[in-house]
XYZ file of C-alpha atoms in Angstrom:
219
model
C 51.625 4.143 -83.822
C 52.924 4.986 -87.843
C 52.265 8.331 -88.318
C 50.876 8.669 -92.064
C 48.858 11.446 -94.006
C 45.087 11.814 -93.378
C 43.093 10.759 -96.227
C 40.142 8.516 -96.496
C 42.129 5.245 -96.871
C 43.949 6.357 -93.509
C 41.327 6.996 -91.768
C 39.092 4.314 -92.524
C 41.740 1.619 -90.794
C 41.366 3.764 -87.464
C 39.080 2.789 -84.324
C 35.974 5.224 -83.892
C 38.120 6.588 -80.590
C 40.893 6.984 -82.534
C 38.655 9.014 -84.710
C 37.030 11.256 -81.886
C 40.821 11.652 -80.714
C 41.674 13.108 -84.169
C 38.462 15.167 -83.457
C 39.274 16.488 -80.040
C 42.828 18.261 -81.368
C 40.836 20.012 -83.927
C 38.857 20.850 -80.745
C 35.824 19.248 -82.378
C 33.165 17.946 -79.687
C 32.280 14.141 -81.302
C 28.680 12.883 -80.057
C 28.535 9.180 -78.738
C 25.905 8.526 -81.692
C 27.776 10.475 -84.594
C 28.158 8.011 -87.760
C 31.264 6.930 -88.038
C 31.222 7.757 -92.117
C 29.944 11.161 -90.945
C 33.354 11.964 -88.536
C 35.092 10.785 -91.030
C 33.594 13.008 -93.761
C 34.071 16.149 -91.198
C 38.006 15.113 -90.482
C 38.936 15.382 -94.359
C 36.893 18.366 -94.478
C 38.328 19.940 -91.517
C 41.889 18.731 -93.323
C 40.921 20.052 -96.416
C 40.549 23.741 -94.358
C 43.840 23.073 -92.583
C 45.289 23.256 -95.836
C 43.861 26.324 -97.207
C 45.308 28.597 -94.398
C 48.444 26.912 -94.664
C 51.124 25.207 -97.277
C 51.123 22.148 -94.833
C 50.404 21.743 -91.532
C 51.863 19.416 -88.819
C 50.023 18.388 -85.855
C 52.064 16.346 -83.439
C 51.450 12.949 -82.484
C 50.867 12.168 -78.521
C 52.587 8.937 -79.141
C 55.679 10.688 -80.170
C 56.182 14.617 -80.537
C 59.184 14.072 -83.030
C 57.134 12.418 -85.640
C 54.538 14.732 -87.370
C 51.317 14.018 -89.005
C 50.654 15.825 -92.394
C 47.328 16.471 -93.278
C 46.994 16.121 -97.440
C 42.894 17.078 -97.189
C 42.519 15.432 -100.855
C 39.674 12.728 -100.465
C 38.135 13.899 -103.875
C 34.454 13.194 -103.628
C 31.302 14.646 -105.056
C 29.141 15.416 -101.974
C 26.552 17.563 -100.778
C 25.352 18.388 -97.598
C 22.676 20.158 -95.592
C 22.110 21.782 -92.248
C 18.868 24.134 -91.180
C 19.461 27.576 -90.099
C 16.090 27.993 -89.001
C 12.853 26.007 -90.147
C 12.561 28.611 -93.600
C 16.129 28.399 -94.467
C 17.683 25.377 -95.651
C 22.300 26.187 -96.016
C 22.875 23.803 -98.392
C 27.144 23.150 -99.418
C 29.322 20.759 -101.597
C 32.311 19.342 -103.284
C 32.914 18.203 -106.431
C 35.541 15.233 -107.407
C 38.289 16.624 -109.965
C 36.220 14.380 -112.939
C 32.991 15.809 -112.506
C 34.547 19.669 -111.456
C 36.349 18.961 -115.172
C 33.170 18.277 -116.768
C 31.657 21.461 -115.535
C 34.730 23.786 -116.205
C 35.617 22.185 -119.853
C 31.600 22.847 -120.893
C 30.498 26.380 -120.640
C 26.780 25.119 -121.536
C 26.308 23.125 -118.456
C 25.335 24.015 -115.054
C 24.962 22.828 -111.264
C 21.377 22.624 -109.855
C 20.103 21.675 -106.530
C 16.844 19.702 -105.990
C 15.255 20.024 -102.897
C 12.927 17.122 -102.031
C 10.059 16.873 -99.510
C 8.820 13.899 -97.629
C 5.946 13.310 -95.727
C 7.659 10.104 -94.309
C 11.152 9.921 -94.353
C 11.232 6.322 -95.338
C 9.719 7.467 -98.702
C 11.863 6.393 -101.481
C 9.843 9.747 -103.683
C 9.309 12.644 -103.164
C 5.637 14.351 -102.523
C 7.169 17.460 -104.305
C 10.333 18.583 -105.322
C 11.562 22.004 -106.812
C 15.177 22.987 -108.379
C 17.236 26.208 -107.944
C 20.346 27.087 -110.225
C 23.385 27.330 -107.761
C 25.613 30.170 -107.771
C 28.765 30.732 -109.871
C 32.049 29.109 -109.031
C 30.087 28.900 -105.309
C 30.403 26.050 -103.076
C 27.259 27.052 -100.855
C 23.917 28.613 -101.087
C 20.899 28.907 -98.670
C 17.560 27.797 -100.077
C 14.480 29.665 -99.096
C 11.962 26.297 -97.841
C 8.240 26.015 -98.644
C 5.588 26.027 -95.188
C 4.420 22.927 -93.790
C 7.442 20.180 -94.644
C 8.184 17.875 -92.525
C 11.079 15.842 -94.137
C 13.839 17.247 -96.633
C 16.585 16.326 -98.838
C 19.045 17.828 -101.343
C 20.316 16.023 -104.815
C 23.210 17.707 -106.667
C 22.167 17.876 -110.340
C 25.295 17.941 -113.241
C 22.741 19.589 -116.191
C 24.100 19.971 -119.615
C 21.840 20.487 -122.753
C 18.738 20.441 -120.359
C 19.015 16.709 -119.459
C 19.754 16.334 -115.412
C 22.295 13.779 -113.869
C 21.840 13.478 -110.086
C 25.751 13.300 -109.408
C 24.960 13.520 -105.012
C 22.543 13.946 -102.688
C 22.540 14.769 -99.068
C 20.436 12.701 -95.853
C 16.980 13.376 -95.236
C 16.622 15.596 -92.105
C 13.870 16.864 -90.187
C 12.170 20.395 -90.354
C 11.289 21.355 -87.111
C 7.229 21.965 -86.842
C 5.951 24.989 -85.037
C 3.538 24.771 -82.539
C 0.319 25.947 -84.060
C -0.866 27.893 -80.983
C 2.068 30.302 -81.524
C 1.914 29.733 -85.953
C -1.849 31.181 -85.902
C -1.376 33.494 -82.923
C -2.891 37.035 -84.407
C -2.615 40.254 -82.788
C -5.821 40.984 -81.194
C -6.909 37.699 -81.529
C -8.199 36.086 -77.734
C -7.408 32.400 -76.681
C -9.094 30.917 -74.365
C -6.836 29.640 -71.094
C -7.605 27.415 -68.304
C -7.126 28.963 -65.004
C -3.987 27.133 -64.388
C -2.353 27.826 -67.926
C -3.154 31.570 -67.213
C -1.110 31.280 -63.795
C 1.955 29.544 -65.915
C 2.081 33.439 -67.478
C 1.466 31.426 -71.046
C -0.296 34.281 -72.558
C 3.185 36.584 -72.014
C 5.392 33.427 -73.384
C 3.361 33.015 -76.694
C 3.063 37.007 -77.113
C 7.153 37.080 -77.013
C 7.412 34.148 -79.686
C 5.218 35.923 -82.172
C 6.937 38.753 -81.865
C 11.004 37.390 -81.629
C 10.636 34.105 -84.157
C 7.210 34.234 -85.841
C 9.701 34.838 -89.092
C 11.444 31.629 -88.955
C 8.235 29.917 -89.470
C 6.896 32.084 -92.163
């Protein structure tokens, strides 16, 4: 096989196991069900990184050591992304194309602002509420403190300039997991009552330890 640089256009022509090959000698584990626009995504990214640490770096080809493959990492898209750290905090990162990172460093008056939606079903095509949080200075990434009780969440990139917003990305919707509510109102000194057979299980001493180690991460 050519060997040519990895950008989007390169990798798009490749099969999805020629993808998770890529993946494996970044020593990235690829799930059977992964998107295939998602691996993708995570390739450039991991490219892009590549290139940070490093001028240029060559990975060599199993087909044939003596011809390198030179990752460029410039796919120059505006994208955001989400992943949960726990069920209260949301880490919330993106890129900006070289047009819109322009607009943003030419205009000292505008600003990047992430929405952060809610869904009760995650077909919804609005939001049941939605609240907005100024990002952080020539930052890339920022972790959002979430609201109790969501079920379904996603994040819009917002270009704002003279107090009109322009929604320039905006991440999946992904699930918040839900706490069970035996352990969410759990009280010290508060009794429960337990059959016979849950009190054998030793369910008291489980719930009593989840209170205490991860009560916060539903709070």
């Amino acid at each position: 096989m050519n060997e040519e640089p990895i950008n989007r256009a390169s990798l798009e022509k490749l099969s999805f196991s020629d993808l998770v090959q890529l993946a494996d000698e970044y020593g990235v584990d690829v799930p059977e069900d992964l998107d295939r626009r998602f691996l993708i995504a995570e390739l450039l990214e991991l490219s892009e990184e590549s290139n940070n640490k490093e001028d240029e770096m060559i990975i060599a080809s199993e087909a044939d050591s003596q011809q390198p493959l030179i990752l460029n990492g410039n796919f120059n898209e505006t994208q955001v992304s989400c992943v949960l750290r726990n069920p209260a905090w949301l880490f919330v990162f993106w890129n900006l194309n070289d047009s819109d990172s322009a607009k943003i460093s030419d205009n000292p008056g505008c600003s990047l602002k992430l929405r952060i939606c809610s869904f009760t079903d995650p077909k919804d095509a609005k939001p049941d509420e939605a609240f907005e949080v100024q990002t952080t200075s020539d930052s890339q990434e920022q972790y959002v403190l979430l609201p109790q009780g969501k079920k379904f969440i996603k994040v819009e990139l917002i270009y704002v300039n003279g107090g009109a917003g322009e929604v320039i990305a905006f991440s999946p919707v992904i699930a918040i997991p839900q706490g069970a509510t035996l352990v969410n109102d759990l009280q010290p000194g508060r009794q429960e009552n337990f059959s016979p057979v849950e009190e054998l299980s030793g369910i008291r001493e489980l719930i009593t330890e989840q209170y205490k180690n991860h009560r916060h991460s539903f709070s």
